[in-house]
mmCIF file of C-alpha atoms and ligand atoms in Angstrom:
data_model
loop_
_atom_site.group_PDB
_atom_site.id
_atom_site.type_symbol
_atom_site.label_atom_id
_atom_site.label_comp_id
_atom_site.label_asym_id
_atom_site.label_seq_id
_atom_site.Cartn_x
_atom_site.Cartn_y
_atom_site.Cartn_z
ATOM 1 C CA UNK Q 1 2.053 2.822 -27.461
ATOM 2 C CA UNK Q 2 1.153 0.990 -30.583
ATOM 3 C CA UNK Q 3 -2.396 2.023 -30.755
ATOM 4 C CA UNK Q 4 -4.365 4.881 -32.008
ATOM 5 C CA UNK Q 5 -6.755 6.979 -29.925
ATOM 6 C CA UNK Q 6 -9.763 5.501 -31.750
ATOM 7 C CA UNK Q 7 -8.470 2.496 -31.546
ATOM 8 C CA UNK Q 8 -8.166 2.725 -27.521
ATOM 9 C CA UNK Q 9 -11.438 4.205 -27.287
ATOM 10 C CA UNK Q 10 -13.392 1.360 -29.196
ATOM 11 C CA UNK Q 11 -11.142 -1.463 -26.934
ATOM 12 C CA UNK Q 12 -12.654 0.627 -24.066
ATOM 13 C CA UNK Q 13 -16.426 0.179 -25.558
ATOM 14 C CA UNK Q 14 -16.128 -3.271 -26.164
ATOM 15 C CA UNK Q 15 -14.682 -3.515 -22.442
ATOM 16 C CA UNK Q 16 -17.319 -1.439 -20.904
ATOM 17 C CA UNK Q 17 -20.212 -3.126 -22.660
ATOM 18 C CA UNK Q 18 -18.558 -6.371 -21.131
ATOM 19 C CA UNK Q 19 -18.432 -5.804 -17.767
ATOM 20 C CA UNK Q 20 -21.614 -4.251 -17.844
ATOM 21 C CA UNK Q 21 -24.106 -6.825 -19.243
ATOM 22 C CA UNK Q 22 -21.737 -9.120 -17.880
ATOM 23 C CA UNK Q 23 -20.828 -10.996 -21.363
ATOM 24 C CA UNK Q 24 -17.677 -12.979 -22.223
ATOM 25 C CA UNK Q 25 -14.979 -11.586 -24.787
ATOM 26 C CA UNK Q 26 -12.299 -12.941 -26.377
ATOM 27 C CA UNK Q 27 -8.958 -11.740 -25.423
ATOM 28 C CA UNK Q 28 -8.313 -7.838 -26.775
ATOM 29 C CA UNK Q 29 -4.995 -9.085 -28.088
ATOM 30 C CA UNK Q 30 -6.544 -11.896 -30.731
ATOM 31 C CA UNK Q 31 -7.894 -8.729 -32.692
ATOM 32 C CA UNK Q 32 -5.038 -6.250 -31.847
ATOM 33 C CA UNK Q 33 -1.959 -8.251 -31.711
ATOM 34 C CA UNK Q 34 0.207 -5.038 -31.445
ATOM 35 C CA UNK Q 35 -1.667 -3.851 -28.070
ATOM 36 C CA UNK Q 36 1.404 -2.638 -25.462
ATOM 37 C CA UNK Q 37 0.790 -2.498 -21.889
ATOM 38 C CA UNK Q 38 0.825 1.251 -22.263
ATOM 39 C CA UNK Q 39 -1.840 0.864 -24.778
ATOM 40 C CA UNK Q 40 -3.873 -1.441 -22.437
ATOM 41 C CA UNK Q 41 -3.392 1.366 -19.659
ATOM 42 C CA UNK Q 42 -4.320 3.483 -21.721
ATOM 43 C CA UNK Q 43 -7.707 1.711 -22.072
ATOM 44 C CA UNK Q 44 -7.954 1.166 -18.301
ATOM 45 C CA UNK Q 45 -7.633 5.087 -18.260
ATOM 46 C CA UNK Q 46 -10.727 5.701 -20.766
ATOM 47 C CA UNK Q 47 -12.564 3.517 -18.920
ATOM 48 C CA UNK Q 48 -12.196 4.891 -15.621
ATOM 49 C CA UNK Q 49 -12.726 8.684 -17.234
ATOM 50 C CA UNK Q 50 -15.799 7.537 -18.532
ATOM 51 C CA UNK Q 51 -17.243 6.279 -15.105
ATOM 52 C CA UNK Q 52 -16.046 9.272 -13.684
ATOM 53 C CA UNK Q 53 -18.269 11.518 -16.148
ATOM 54 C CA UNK Q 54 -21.257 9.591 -15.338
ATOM 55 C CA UNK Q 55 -21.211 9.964 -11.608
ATOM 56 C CA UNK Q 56 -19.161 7.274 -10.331
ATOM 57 C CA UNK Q 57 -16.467 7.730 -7.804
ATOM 58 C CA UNK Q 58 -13.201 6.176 -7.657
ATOM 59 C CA UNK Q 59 -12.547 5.002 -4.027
ATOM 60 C CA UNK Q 60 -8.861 3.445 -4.263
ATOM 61 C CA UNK Q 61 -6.999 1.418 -6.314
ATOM 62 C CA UNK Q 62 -5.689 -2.608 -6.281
ATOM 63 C CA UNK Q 63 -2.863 -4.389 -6.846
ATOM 64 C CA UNK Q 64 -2.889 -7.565 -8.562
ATOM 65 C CA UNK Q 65 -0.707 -10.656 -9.423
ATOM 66 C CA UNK Q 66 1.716 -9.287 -6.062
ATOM 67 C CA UNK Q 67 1.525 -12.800 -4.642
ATOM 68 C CA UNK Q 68 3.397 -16.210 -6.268
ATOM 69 C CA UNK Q 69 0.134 -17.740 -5.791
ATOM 70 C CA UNK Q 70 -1.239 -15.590 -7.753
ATOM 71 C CA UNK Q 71 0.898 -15.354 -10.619
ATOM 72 C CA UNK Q 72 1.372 -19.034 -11.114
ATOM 73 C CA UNK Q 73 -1.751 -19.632 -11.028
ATOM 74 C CA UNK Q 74 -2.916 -17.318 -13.981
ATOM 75 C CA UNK Q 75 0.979 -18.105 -15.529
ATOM 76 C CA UNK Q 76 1.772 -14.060 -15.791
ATOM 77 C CA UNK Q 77 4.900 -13.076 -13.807
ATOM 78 C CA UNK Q 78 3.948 -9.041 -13.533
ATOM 79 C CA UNK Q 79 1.839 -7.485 -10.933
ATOM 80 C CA UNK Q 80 -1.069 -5.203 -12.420
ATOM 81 C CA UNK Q 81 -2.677 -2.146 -11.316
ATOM 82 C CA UNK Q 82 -6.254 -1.367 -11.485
ATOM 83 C CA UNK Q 83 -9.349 1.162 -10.276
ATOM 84 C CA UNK Q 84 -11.893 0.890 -7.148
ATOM 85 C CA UNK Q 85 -14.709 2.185 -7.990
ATOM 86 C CA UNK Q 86 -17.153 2.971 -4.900
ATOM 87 C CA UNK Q 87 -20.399 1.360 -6.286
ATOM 88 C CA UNK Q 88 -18.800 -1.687 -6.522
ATOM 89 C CA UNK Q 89 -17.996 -2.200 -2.708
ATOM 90 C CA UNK Q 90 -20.225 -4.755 -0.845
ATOM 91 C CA UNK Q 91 -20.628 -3.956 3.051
ATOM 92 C CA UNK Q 92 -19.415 -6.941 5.054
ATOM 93 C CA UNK Q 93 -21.719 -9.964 5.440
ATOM 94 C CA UNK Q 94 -24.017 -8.990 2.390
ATOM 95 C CA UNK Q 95 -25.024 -10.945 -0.471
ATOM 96 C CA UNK Q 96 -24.032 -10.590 -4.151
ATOM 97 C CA UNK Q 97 -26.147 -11.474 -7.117
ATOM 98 C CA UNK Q 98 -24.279 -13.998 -9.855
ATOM 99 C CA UNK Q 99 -26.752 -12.527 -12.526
ATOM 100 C CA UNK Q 100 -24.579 -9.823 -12.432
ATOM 101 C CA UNK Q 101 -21.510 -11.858 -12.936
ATOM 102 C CA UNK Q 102 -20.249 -14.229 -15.549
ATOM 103 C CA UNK Q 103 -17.740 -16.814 -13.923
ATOM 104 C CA UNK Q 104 -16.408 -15.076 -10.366
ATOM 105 C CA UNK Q 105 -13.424 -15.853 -8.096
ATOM 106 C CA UNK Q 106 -12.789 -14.633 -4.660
ATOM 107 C CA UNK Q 107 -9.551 -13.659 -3.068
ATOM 108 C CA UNK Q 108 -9.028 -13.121 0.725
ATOM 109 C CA UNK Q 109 -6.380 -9.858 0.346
ATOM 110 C CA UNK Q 110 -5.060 -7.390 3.020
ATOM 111 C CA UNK Q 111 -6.339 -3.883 2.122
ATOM 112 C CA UNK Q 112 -4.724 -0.439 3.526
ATOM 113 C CA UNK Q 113 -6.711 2.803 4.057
ATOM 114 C CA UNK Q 114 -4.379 5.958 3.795
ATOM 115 C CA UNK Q 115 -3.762 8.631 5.872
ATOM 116 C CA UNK Q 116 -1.725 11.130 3.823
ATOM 117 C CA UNK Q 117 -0.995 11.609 -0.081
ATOM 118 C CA UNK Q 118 1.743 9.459 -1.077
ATOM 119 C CA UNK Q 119 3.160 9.456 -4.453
ATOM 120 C CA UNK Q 120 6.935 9.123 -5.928
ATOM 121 C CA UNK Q 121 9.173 6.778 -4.885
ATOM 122 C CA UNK Q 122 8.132 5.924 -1.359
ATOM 123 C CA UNK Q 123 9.776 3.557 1.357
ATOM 124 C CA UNK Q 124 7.284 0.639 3.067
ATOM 125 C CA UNK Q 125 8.087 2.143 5.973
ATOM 126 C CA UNK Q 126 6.776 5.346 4.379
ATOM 127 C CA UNK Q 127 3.561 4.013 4.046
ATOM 128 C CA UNK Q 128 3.020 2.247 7.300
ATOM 129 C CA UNK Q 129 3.568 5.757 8.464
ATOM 130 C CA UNK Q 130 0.640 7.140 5.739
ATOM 131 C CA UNK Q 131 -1.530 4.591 6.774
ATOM 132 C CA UNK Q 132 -4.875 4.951 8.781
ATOM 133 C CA UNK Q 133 -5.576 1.714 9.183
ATOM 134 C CA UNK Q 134 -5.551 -2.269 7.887
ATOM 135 C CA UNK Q 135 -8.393 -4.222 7.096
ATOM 136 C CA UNK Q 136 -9.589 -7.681 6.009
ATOM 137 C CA UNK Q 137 -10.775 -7.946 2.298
ATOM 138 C CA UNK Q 138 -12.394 -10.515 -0.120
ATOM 139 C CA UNK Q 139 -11.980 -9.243 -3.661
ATOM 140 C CA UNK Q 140 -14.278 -11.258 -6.294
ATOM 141 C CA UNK Q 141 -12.634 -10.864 -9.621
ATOM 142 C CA UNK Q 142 -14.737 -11.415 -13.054
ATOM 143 C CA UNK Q 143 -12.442 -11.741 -15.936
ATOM 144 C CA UNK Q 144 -14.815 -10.595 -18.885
ATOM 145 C CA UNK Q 145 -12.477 -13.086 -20.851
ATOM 146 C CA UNK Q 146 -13.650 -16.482 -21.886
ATOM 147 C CA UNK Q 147 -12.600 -19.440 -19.320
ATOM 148 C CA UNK Q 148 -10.507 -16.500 -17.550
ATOM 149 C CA UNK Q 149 -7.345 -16.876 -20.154
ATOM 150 C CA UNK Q 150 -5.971 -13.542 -20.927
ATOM 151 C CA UNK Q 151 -2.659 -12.332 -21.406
ATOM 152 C CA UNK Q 152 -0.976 -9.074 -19.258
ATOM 153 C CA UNK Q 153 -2.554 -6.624 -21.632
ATOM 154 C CA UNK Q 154 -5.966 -8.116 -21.965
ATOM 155 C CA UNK Q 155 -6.055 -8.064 -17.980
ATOM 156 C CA UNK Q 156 -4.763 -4.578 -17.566
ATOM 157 C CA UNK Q 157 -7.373 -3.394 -20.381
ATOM 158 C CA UNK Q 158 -10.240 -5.120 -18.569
ATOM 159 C CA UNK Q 159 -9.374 -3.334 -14.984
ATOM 160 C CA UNK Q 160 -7.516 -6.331 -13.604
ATOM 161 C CA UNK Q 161 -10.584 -8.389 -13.748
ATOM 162 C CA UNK Q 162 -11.992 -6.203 -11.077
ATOM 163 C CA UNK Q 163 -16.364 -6.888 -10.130
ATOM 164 C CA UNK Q 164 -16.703 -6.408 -6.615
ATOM 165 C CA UNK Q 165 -14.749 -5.563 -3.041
ATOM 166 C CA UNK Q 166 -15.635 -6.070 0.632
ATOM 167 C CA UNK Q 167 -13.680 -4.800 3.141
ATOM 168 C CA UNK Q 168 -14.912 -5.336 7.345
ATOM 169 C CA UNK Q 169 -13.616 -7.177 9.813
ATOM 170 C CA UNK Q 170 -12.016 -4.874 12.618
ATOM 171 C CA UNK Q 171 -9.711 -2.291 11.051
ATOM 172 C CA UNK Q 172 -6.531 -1.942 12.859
ATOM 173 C CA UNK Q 173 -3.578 0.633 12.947
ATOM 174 C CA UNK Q 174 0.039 -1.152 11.034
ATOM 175 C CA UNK Q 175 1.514 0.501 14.155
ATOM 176 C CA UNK Q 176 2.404 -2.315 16.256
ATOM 177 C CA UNK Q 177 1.332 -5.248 13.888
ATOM 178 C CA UNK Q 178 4.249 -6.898 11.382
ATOM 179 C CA UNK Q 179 1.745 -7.179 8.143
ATOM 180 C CA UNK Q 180 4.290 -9.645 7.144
ATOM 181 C CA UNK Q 181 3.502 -12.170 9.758
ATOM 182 C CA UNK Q 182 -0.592 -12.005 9.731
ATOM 183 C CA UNK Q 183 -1.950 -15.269 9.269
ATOM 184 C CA UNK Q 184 -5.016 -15.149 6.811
ATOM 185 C CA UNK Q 185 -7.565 -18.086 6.152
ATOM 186 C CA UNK Q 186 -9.990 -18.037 3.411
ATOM 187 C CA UNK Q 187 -12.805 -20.201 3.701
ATOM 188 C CA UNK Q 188 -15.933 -21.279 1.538
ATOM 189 C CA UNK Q 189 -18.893 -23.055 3.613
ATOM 190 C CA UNK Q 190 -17.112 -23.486 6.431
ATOM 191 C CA UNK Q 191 -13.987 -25.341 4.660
ATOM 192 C CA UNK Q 192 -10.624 -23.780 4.647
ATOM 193 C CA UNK Q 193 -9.634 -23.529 1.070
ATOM 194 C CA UNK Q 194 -6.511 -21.509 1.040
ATOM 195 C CA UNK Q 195 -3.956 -19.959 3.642
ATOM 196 C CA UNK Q 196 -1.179 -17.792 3.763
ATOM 197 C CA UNK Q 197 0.992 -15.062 5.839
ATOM 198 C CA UNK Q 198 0.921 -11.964 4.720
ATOM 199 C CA UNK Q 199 4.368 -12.196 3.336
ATOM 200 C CA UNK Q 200 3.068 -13.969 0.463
ATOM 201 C CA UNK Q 201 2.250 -10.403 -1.329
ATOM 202 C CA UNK Q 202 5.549 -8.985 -2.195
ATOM 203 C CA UNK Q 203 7.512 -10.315 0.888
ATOM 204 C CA UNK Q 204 5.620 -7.159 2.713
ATOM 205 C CA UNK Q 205 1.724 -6.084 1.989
ATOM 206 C CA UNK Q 206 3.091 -2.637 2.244
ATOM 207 C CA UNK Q 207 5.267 -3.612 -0.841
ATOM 208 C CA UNK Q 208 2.538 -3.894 -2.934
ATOM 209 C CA UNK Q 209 1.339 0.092 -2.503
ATOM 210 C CA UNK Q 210 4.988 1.271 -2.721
ATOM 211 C CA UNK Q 211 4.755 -0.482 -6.077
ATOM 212 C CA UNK Q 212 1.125 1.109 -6.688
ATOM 213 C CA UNK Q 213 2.505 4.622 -5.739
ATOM 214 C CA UNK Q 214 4.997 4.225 -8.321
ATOM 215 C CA UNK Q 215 3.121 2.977 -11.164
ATOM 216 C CA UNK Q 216 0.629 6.103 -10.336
ATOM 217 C CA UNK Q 217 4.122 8.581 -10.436
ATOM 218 C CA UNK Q 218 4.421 7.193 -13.630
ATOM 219 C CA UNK Q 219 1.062 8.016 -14.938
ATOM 220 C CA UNK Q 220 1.792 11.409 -13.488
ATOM 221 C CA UNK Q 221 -0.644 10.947 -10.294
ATOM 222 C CA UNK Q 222 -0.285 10.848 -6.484
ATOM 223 C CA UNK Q 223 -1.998 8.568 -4.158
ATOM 224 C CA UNK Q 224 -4.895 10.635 -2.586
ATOM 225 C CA UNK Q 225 -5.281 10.587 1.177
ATOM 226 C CA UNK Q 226 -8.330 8.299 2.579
ATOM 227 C CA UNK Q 227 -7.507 5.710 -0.311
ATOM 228 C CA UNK Q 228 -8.416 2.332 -0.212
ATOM 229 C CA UNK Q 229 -5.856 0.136 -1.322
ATOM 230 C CA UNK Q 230 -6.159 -3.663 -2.238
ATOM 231 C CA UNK Q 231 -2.723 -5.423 -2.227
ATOM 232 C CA UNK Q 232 -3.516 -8.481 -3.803
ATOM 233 C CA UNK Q 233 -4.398 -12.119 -3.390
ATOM 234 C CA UNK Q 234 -2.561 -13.745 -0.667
ATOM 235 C CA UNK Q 235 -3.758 -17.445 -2.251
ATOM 236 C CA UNK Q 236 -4.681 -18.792 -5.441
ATOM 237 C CA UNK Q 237 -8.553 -17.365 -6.181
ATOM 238 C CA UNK Q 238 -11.166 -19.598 -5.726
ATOM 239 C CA UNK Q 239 -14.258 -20.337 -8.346
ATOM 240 C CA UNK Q 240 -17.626 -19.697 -6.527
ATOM 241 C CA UNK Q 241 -21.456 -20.921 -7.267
ATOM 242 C CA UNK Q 242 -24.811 -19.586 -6.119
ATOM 243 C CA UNK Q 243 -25.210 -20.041 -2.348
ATOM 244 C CA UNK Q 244 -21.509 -19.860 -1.245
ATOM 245 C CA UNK Q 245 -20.630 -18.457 1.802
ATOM 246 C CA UNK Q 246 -16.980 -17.046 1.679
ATOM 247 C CA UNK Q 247 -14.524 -15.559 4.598
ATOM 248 C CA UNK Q 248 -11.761 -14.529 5.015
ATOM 249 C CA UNK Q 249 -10.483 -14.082 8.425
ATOM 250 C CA UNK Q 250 -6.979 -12.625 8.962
ATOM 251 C CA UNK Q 251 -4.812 -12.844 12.420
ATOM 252 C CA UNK Q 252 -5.605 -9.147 14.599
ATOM 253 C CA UNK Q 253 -7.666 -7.897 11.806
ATOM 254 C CA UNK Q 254 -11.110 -10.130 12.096
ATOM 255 C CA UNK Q 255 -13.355 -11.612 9.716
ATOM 256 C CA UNK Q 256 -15.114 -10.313 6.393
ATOM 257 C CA UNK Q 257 -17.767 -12.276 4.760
ATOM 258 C CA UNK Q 258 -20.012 -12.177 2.101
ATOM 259 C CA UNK Q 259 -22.484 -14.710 0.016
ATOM 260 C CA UNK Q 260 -23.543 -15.502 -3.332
ATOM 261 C CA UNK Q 261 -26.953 -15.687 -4.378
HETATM 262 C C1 OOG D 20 -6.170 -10.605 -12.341
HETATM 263 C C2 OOG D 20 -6.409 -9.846 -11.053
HETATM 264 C C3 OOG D 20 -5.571 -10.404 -9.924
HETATM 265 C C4 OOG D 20 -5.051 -10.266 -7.476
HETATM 266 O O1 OOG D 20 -5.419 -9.948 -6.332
HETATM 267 O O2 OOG D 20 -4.028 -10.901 -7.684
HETATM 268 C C5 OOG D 20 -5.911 -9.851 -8.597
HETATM 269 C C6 OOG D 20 -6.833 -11.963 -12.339
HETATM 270 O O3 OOG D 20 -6.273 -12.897 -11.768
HETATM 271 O O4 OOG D 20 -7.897 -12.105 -12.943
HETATM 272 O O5 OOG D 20 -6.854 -9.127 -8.376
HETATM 273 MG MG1 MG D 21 -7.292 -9.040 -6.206
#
């Protein structure tokens, strides 16, 4: 780390006061040059500490940048780990305010719920076998940074752009299904605007929380049991405006929806 406590902490104000009156920023690095990625974990850590003390519950965890799509599209080559927290899920079919947003993107992504703890250095088929069940999920990401440019520690400091999750569809056991072959279509208005297998994330969605189990061992933390998991963006993300209606619908697992307003 190249950062001092105080240091962290203030990055973590000036993050927090971001996402919450949903303002723009300029990358964290322009001011702090030095910032590591430890340093911008560590930020990501005060962060979620501090929603923790005042009541908020952390229901899972995401994955981000696991998908080629993905990472060309935002020109960073590493995935990035991040927090769910619970009071920013959206039930399925529901409507989301842009006042509360600054410039949001949605991603169709394949999400996990587990069964079992899993932490260390764990196998995929180790987690198909810790797994309750696989779901359909639209992530909308909000990069508090200005025209969403941001380097790997800006994004890791800011949560991995994380605003809001919806998960639905019909929920399915892995037993049974290959997660690699799952068709998934994301659509806004009616009009198919990206597709993908589920491949795309890591070669295997599973990949994507072996790699998320292993970060955590590194930060000295398991993977509780009845986690929600978000692997990633199967597509590029897609820009939305008021009045959007976006789905994604993925082969065996159903459709999840949700609109802008
Ligand atoms: C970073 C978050 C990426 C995903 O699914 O790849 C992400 C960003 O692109 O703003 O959530
Ligand atoms: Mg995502």
């Amino acid at each position: 780390m190249a950062l001092s406590a105080s240091v962290i902490s203030e990055l973590a104000t000036v993050v927090d006061d971001a996402q919450r009156n949903a303002s723009e920023i300029v990358k964290l690095t322009d001011d702090q040059p030095e910032m590591d990625l430890a340093d911008a974990y560590a930020v990501q850590a005060e962060l979620l500490r501090r929603w923790q003390g005042e009541g908020r519950r952390l229901t899972g965890y995401k994955g981000g940048l696991t998908s080629k799509a993905k990472m060309v599209q935002m020109g960073l080559d590493t995935p990035v780990f991040g927090v769910l927290m619970g009071d920013t899920c959206v039930p399925d079919g529901d409507v989301i305010d842009m006042n509360g947003l600054i410039h949001p993107k949605v991603e169709a992504e394949i999400a996990f719920v587990t069964s079992r703890e899993l932490s260390g250095d764990v196998s995929i088929d180790e987690v198909l076998a810790a797994t309750e069940f696989v779901l359909p999920a639209i992530e909308v990401i909000d990069s508090r940074y200005k025209d969403f440019k941001f380097d790997i520690q800006s994004v890791v400091a800011d949560n991995t752009s994380a605003a809001r999750y919806v998960v639905g569809g019909s929920p399915r056991r892995a037993a049974g299904l290959d997660l690699r072959l799952l068709g998934v279509v994301m659509e806004c208005n009616g009009e198919v605007v990206g597709t993908a297998a589920g491949a795309a994330v890591m070669g295997h969605p599973a990949a994507s929380v072996v790699e998320l189990v292993k970060w955590l061992a590194g930060a000295g933390k398991a993977l509780p049991e009845g986690s929600l998991v978000m692997t990633g963006g199967v597509t590029e993300a897609v820009a939305v405006n008021r009045d959007d209606h976006v789905s994604a619908r993925v082969q065996h697992l159903g459709t999840v929806g949700v609109r802008f307003t």
